[in-house]
Structure formats: structure tokens, C-alpha cells
Amino acid sequence: MRWYQYGVFQPIFRTHGTRTFNEIWTYGKQAEPILEKYLKLRYELLPYIYSLGYQSYETGAPYMRALFMDFPNDPKIPEIADEYMFGPAFLVAPVTIRE
């Protein structure tokens, strides 16, 4: 599910893998409402994502960018290695497991 959630905030959202069936209902009853929530969020973000595509075309600015691009004067930014901006409006901090 974390990989799916992460995919929502990528320029291209695909659910590739080795699974034979990859529809949200094939992940089980417990996962289905969570995946449905993030699928709906992705569809709600489509106008924003399309506008990011146009901005990228016009300016060369990437969809996903390091924090220093939006916060160049913040002295704490170099310490943050596991977050990024998805366009100018969304700070994405993926849930990861550190061992």
C-alpha cells in the first residue's frame, strides 16, 4: 500500500508488478478502502498534474523537486533527505522503513 500511496505523487502513476491481477479490489478487503482513497486523490489531482506538465514544458521545472528549489534560504533543508516537493503545492514525505 505504501508504494501505491507514493505513486500518487509521481508524474506517471502506474501499478506495475508481478501480480497477475492488479486492480484495487484484488489486494484484499482491508487494503481496498485505502487504495480507493488514494486512487480518488490522484483523479482529484489531475488538473494540478496537467498544469505541472505545462509548467514543466514552459520552464523546464520538474514535477518532483528537491526542497532547496522552493526553500532556498531555509538552513535546515540540507538535513532533509527523505522528502520532496510535488510541484509548488505538495510536500511529499514517503513512509519508509529504516533498519
CSV table of N, CA and C in Angstrom, one decimal:
chain,number,residue,atom,x,y,z
A,1,MET,N,0.8,-1.2,0.0
A,1,MET,CA,0.0,0.0,0.0
A,1,MET,C,0.9,1.3,0.0
A,2,ARG,N,2.0,1.2,0.7
A,2,ARG,CA,2.9,2.4,0.7
A,2,ARG,C,3.4,2.8,-0.7
A,3,TRP,N,3.7,1.8,-1.4
A,3,TRP,CA,4.2,2.0,-2.8
A,3,TRP,C,3.1,2.7,-3.6
A,4,TYR,N,1.9,2.2,-3.5
A,4,TYR,CA,0.7,2.8,-4.2
A,4,TYR,C,0.5,4.2,-3.8
A,5,GLN,N,0.6,4.5,-2.5
A,5,GLN,CA,0.4,5.9,-2.0
A,5,GLN,C,1.5,6.8,-2.5
A,6,TYR,N,2.7,6.3,-2.6
A,6,TYR,CA,3.9,7.0,-3.1
A,6,TYR,C,3.6,7.3,-4.6
A,7,GLY,N,3.0,6.4,-5.3
A,7,GLY,CA,2.8,6.5,-6.8
A,7,GLY,C,1.8,7.7,-7.1
A,8,VAL,N,0.9,8.0,-6.2
A,8,VAL,CA,0.0,9.1,-6.4
A,8,VAL,C,0.8,10.4,-6.6
A,9,PHE,N,1.9,10.6,-6.0
A,9,PHE,CA,2.7,11.8,-6.1
A,9,PHE,C,3.9,11.7,-7.0
A,10,GLN,N,3.7,10.9,-8.1
A,10,GLN,CA,4.7,10.8,-9.2
A,10,GLN,C,4.1,11.3,-10.5
A,11,PRO,N,4.9,11.8,-11.4
A,11,PRO,CA,4.4,12.3,-12.6
A,11,PRO,C,3.5,11.3,-13.4
A,12,ILE,N,4.0,10.1,-13.4
A,12,ILE,CA,3.2,9.0,-14.0
A,12,ILE,C,2.9,7.9,-13.0
A,13,PHE,N,1.6,7.7,-12.8
A,13,PHE,CA,1.1,6.8,-11.8
A,13,PHE,C,0.8,5.4,-12.4
A,14,ARG,N,1.6,4.4,-12.1
A,14,ARG,CA,1.4,3.1,-12.6
A,14,ARG,C,1.5,2.1,-11.5
A,15,THR,N,0.8,1.0,-11.6
A,15,THR,CA,0.9,0.0,-10.6
A,15,THR,C,1.5,-1.3,-11.2
A,16,HIS,N,2.7,-1.2,-11.7
A,16,HIS,CA,3.4,-2.3,-12.2
A,16,HIS,C,3.7,-3.3,-11.2
A,17,GLY,N,4.0,-4.5,-11.5
A,17,GLY,CA,4.5,-5.5,-10.6
A,17,GLY,C,4.4,-6.9,-11.2
A,18,THR,N,4.5,-7.9,-10.4
A,18,THR,CA,4.5,-9.2,-10.9
A,18,THR,C,3.1,-9.9,-10.6
A,19,ARG,N,2.2,-9.1,-10.1
A,19,ARG,CA,0.9,-9.7,-9.8
A,19,ARG,C,0.1,-9.9,-11.2
A,20,THR,N,-0.6,-11.0,-11.2
A,20,THR,CA,-1.4,-11.3,-12.4
A,20,THR,C,-2.6,-10.3,-12.5
A,21,PHE,N,-3.2,-10.0,-11.4
A,21,PHE,CA,-4.3,-9.0,-11.4
A,21,PHE,C,-3.9,-7.9,-10.5
A,22,ASN,N,-4.1,-6.6,-10.9
A,22,ASN,CA,-3.6,-5.5,-10.1
A,22,ASN,C,-4.6,-4.5,-9.8
A,23,GLU,N,-5.9,-4.8,-9.9
A,23,GLU,CA,-7.0,-3.9,-9.6
A,23,GLU,C,-7.0,-3.7,-8.1
A,24,ILE,N,-7.6,-2.6,-7.6
A,24,ILE,CA,-7.5,-2.3,-6.2
A,24,ILE,C,-8.3,-3.4,-5.4
A,25,TRP,N,-9.3,-4.0,-5.9
A,25,TRP,CA,-10.1,-5.0,-5.2
A,25,TRP,C,-9.3,-6.3,-5.0
A,26,THR,N,-8.3,-6.5,-5.8
A,26,THR,CA,-7.5,-7.7,-5.7
A,26,THR,C,-6.5,-7.7,-4.6
A,27,TYR,N,-6.4,-6.6,-3.9
A,27,TYR,CA,-5.4,-6.5,-2.8
A,27,TYR,C,-6.0,-6.9,-1.4
A,28,GLY,N,-7.3,-7.2,-1.4
A,28,GLY,CA,-8.0,-7.6,-0.2
A,28,GLY,C,-8.9,-6.6,0.4
A,29,LYS,N,-9.8,-7.0,1.2
A,29,LYS,CA,-10.8,-6.2,1.8
A,29,LYS,C,-10.2,-5.1,2.6
A,30,GLN,N,-9.2,-5.4,3.4
A,30,GLN,CA,-8.5,-4.4,4.3
A,30,GLN,C,-7.8,-3.3,3.5
A,31,ALA,N,-7.2,-3.6,2.4
A,31,ALA,CA,-6.5,-2.7,1.6
A,31,ALA,C,-7.4,-1.9,0.7
A,32,GLU,N,-8.5,-2.4,0.3
A,32,GLU,CA,-9.3,-1.8,-0.8
A,32,GLU,C,-9.7,-0.4,-0.4
A,33,PRO,N,-10.2,0.0,0.8
A,33,PRO,CA,-10.7,1.4,1.0
A,33,PRO,C,-9.5,2.3,1.0
A,34,ILE,N,-8.3,1.9,1.4
A,34,ILE,CA,-7.1,2.7,1.4
A,34,ILE,C,-6.7,3.0,0.0
A,35,LEU,N,-6.6,2.0,-0.8
A,35,LEU,CA,-6.2,2.2,-2.2
A,35,LEU,C,-7.3,3.0,-2.9
A,36,GLU,N,-8.5,2.8,-2.6
A,36,GLU,CA,-9.6,3.6,-3.3
A,36,GLU,C,-9.4,5.1,-2.9
A,37,LYS,N,-9.1,5.4,-1.7
A,37,LYS,CA,-8.9,6.8,-1.2
A,37,LYS,C,-7.8,7.4,-2.0
A,38,TYR,N,-6.7,6.7,-2.2
A,38,TYR,CA,-5.6,7.3,-3.0
A,38,TYR,C,-5.8,7.4,-4.5
A,39,LEU,N,-6.6,6.4,-5.0
A,39,LEU,CA,-6.9,6.5,-6.4
A,39,LEU,C,-7.8,7.7,-6.7
A,40,LYS,N,-8.8,8.0,-5.8
A,40,LYS,CA,-9.6,9.1,-5.9
A,40,LYS,C,-8.8,10.4,-5.8
A,41,LEU,N,-7.9,10.4,-4.8
A,41,LEU,CA,-7.0,11.6,-4.7
A,41,LEU,C,-6.2,11.9,-6.0
A,42,ARG,N,-5.7,10.8,-6.6
A,42,ARG,CA,-5.0,11.0,-7.9
A,42,ARG,C,-5.9,11.6,-8.9
A,43,TYR,N,-7.1,11.2,-9.0
A,43,TYR,CA,-8.0,11.8,-10.0
A,43,TYR,C,-8.3,13.2,-9.7
A,44,GLU,N,-8.5,13.5,-8.4
A,44,GLU,CA,-8.7,14.9,-8.0
A,44,GLU,C,-7.5,15.8,-8.3
A,45,LEU,N,-6.3,15.2,-8.3
A,45,LEU,CA,-5.1,16.0,-8.6
A,45,LEU,C,-4.8,16.2,-10.1
A,46,LEU,N,-5.6,15.5,-10.9
A,46,LEU,CA,-5.2,15.6,-12.4
A,46,LEU,C,-5.1,17.0,-12.9
A,47,PRO,N,-6.1,17.9,-12.6
A,47,PRO,CA,-5.9,19.3,-13.1
A,47,PRO,C,-4.5,19.9,-12.7
A,48,TYR,N,-4.2,19.7,-11.4
A,48,TYR,CA,-2.9,20.2,-10.9
A,48,TYR,C,-1.7,19.5,-11.7
A,49,ILE,N,-1.8,18.2,-11.8
A,49,ILE,CA,-0.7,17.5,-12.5
A,49,ILE,C,-0.6,17.9,-14.0
A,50,TYR,N,-1.7,18.1,-14.6
A,50,TYR,CA,-1.7,18.6,-16.0
A,50,TYR,C,-1.0,20.0,-16.1
A,51,SER,N,-1.4,20.9,-15.1
A,51,SER,CA,-0.8,22.2,-15.1
A,51,SER,C,0.7,22.1,-14.8
A,52,LEU,N,1.1,21.1,-14.0
A,52,LEU,CA,2.6,20.9,-13.7
A,52,LEU,C,3.3,20.5,-15.0
A,53,GLY,N,2.6,19.7,-15.8
A,53,GLY,CA,3.2,19.3,-17.1
A,53,GLY,C,3.4,20.5,-18.0
A,54,TYR,N,2.4,21.4,-18.0
A,54,TYR,CA,2.6,22.6,-18.9
A,54,TYR,C,3.7,23.5,-18.3
A,55,GLN,N,3.7,23.6,-17.0
A,55,GLN,CA,4.8,24.4,-16.4
A,55,GLN,C,6.2,23.8,-16.7
A,56,SER,N,6.2,22.5,-16.6
A,56,SER,CA,7.5,21.8,-16.9
A,56,SER,C,7.9,22.1,-18.4
A,57,TYR,N,6.9,22.0,-19.3
A,57,TYR,CA,7.2,22.3,-20.7
A,57,TYR,C,7.7,23.7,-20.9
A,58,GLU,N,7.0,24.6,-20.3
A,58,GLU,CA,7.3,26.1,-20.5
A,58,GLU,C,8.6,26.5,-19.8
A,59,THR,N,8.9,25.9,-18.6
A,59,THR,CA,10.1,26.4,-17.8
A,59,THR,C,11.2,25.4,-17.6
A,60,GLY,N,10.9,24.2,-17.8
A,60,GLY,CA,11.9,23.1,-17.5
A,60,GLY,C,11.9,22.7,-16.1
A,61,ALA,N,11.0,23.3,-15.2
A,61,ALA,CA,11.0,22.9,-13.8
A,61,ALA,C,10.4,21.5,-13.7
A,62,PRO,N,11.0,20.6,-12.9
A,62,PRO,CA,10.5,19.3,-12.8
A,62,PRO,C,9.2,19.2,-11.9
A,63,TYR,N,8.4,18.2,-12.1
A,63,TYR,CA,7.3,17.9,-11.2
A,63,TYR,C,7.7,17.7,-9.8
A,64,MET,N,8.7,16.8,-9.7
A,64,MET,CA,9.3,16.4,-8.4
A,64,MET,C,10.6,17.2,-8.2
A,65,ARG,N,10.7,17.9,-7.1
A,65,ARG,CA,11.9,18.6,-6.9
A,65,ARG,C,12.4,18.6,-5.5
A,66,ALA,N,13.7,18.8,-5.4
A,66,ALA,CA,14.3,18.9,-4.1
A,66,ALA,C,13.8,20.1,-3.4
A,67,LEU,N,13.8,20.0,-2.1
A,67,LEU,CA,13.3,21.1,-1.2
A,67,LEU,C,14.0,22.4,-1.4
A,68,PHE,N,15.3,22.4,-1.7
A,68,PHE,CA,16.0,23.7,-1.9
A,68,PHE,C,15.5,24.5,-3.0
A,69,MET,N,14.8,23.9,-4.0
A,69,MET,CA,14.3,24.6,-5.1
A,69,MET,C,13.2,25.6,-4.7
A,70,ASP,N,12.4,25.2,-3.7
A,70,ASP,CA,11.3,26.0,-3.2
A,70,ASP,C,11.6,26.8,-1.9
A,71,PHE,N,12.6,26.3,-1.2
A,71,PHE,CA,13.0,26.9,0.0
A,71,PHE,C,14.5,27.1,0.1
A,72,PRO,N,15.0,28.0,-0.8
A,72,PRO,CA,16.5,28.2,-0.9
A,72,PRO,C,17.2,28.8,0.3
A,73,ASN,N,16.4,29.5,1.1
A,73,ASN,CA,17.0,30.2,2.3
A,73,ASN,C,16.8,29.4,3.6
A,74,ASP,N,16.2,28.3,3.5
A,74,ASP,CA,16.0,27.5,4.8
A,74,ASP,C,17.3,26.7,5.1
A,75,PRO,N,17.9,27.1,6.3
A,75,PRO,CA,19.2,26.4,6.6
A,75,PRO,C,19.0,24.9,7.0
A,76,LYS,N,17.8,24.5,7.3
A,76,LYS,CA,17.5,23.1,7.7
A,76,LYS,C,17.3,22.1,6.5
A,77,ILE,N,17.1,22.7,5.3
A,77,ILE,CA,16.8,21.9,4.1
A,77,ILE,C,17.9,20.8,3.8
A,78,PRO,N,19.2,21.1,3.9
A,78,PRO,CA,20.2,20.1,3.6
A,78,PRO,C,20.1,18.9,4.5
A,79,GLU,N,19.5,19.0,5.6
A,79,GLU,CA,19.4,17.9,6.5
A,79,GLU,C,18.2,16.9,6.2
A,80,ILE,N,17.3,17.4,5.3
A,80,ILE,CA,16.1,16.6,5.0
A,80,ILE,C,16.4,15.9,3.7
A,81,ALA,N,16.6,14.5,3.8
A,81,ALA,CA,16.9,13.7,2.6
A,81,ALA,C,15.8,12.8,2.1
A,82,ASP,N,14.6,12.8,2.8
A,82,ASP,CA,13.6,11.9,2.5
A,82,ASP,C,12.2,12.5,2.2
A,83,GLU,N,12.3,13.8,1.8
A,83,GLU,CA,11.1,14.5,1.4
A,83,GLU,C,11.3,15.2,0.1
A,84,TYR,N,10.3,15.5,-0.6
A,84,TYR,CA,10.4,16.3,-1.9
A,84,TYR,C,9.1,17.1,-2.1
A,85,MET,N,9.2,18.1,-3.0
A,85,MET,CA,8.0,18.8,-3.4
A,85,MET,C,7.5,18.2,-4.7
A,86,PHE,N,6.2,18.1,-4.7
A,86,PHE,CA,5.5,17.6,-6.0
A,86,PHE,C,4.8,18.9,-6.5
A,87,GLY,N,5.5,19.6,-7.4
A,87,GLY,CA,5.1,20.9,-7.8
A,87,GLY,C,5.3,21.9,-6.6
A,88,PRO,N,4.7,23.1,-6.7
A,88,PRO,CA,4.9,24.0,-5.6
A,88,PRO,C,4.0,23.9,-4.4
A,89,ALA,N,3.0,23.0,-4.5
A,89,ALA,CA,1.9,22.9,-3.5
A,89,ALA,C,2.0,21.8,-2.6
A,90,PHE,N,2.7,20.7,-2.9
A,90,PHE,CA,2.6,19.5,-2.1
A,90,PHE,C,4.0,19.0,-1.6
A,91,LEU,N,4.2,19.0,-0.3
A,91,LEU,CA,5.3,18.4,0.3
A,91,LEU,C,5.1,16.9,0.5
A,92,VAL,N,5.9,16.0,-0.1
A,92,VAL,CA,5.7,14.6,0.0
A,92,VAL,C,6.8,14.0,0.9
A,93,ALA,N,6.3,13.3,1.9
A,93,ALA,CA,7.3,12.6,2.8
A,93,ALA,C,6.9,11.1,2.9
A,94,PRO,N,7.4,10.3,1.9
A,94,PRO,CA,7.0,8.9,1.9
A,94,PRO,C,7.3,8.2,3.2
A,95,VAL,N,6.5,7.3,3.5
A,95,VAL,CA,6.7,6.4,4.7
A,95,VAL,C,7.7,5.3,4.3
A,96,THR,N,8.8,5.3,4.9
A,96,THR,CA,9.8,4.2,4.6
A,96,THR,C,10.2,3.5,5.9
A,97,ILE,N,10.8,2.4,5.7
A,97,ILE,CA,11.3,1.6,6.9
A,97,ILE,C,12.8,1.7,6.9
A,98,ARG,N,13.3,2.1,8.0
A,98,ARG,CA,14.7,2.2,8.2
A,98,ARG,C,15.2,1.1,9.1
A,99,GLU,N,16.2,0.4,8.7
A,99,GLU,CA,16.7,-0.7,9.5
A,99,GLU,C,18.0,-0.3,10.2
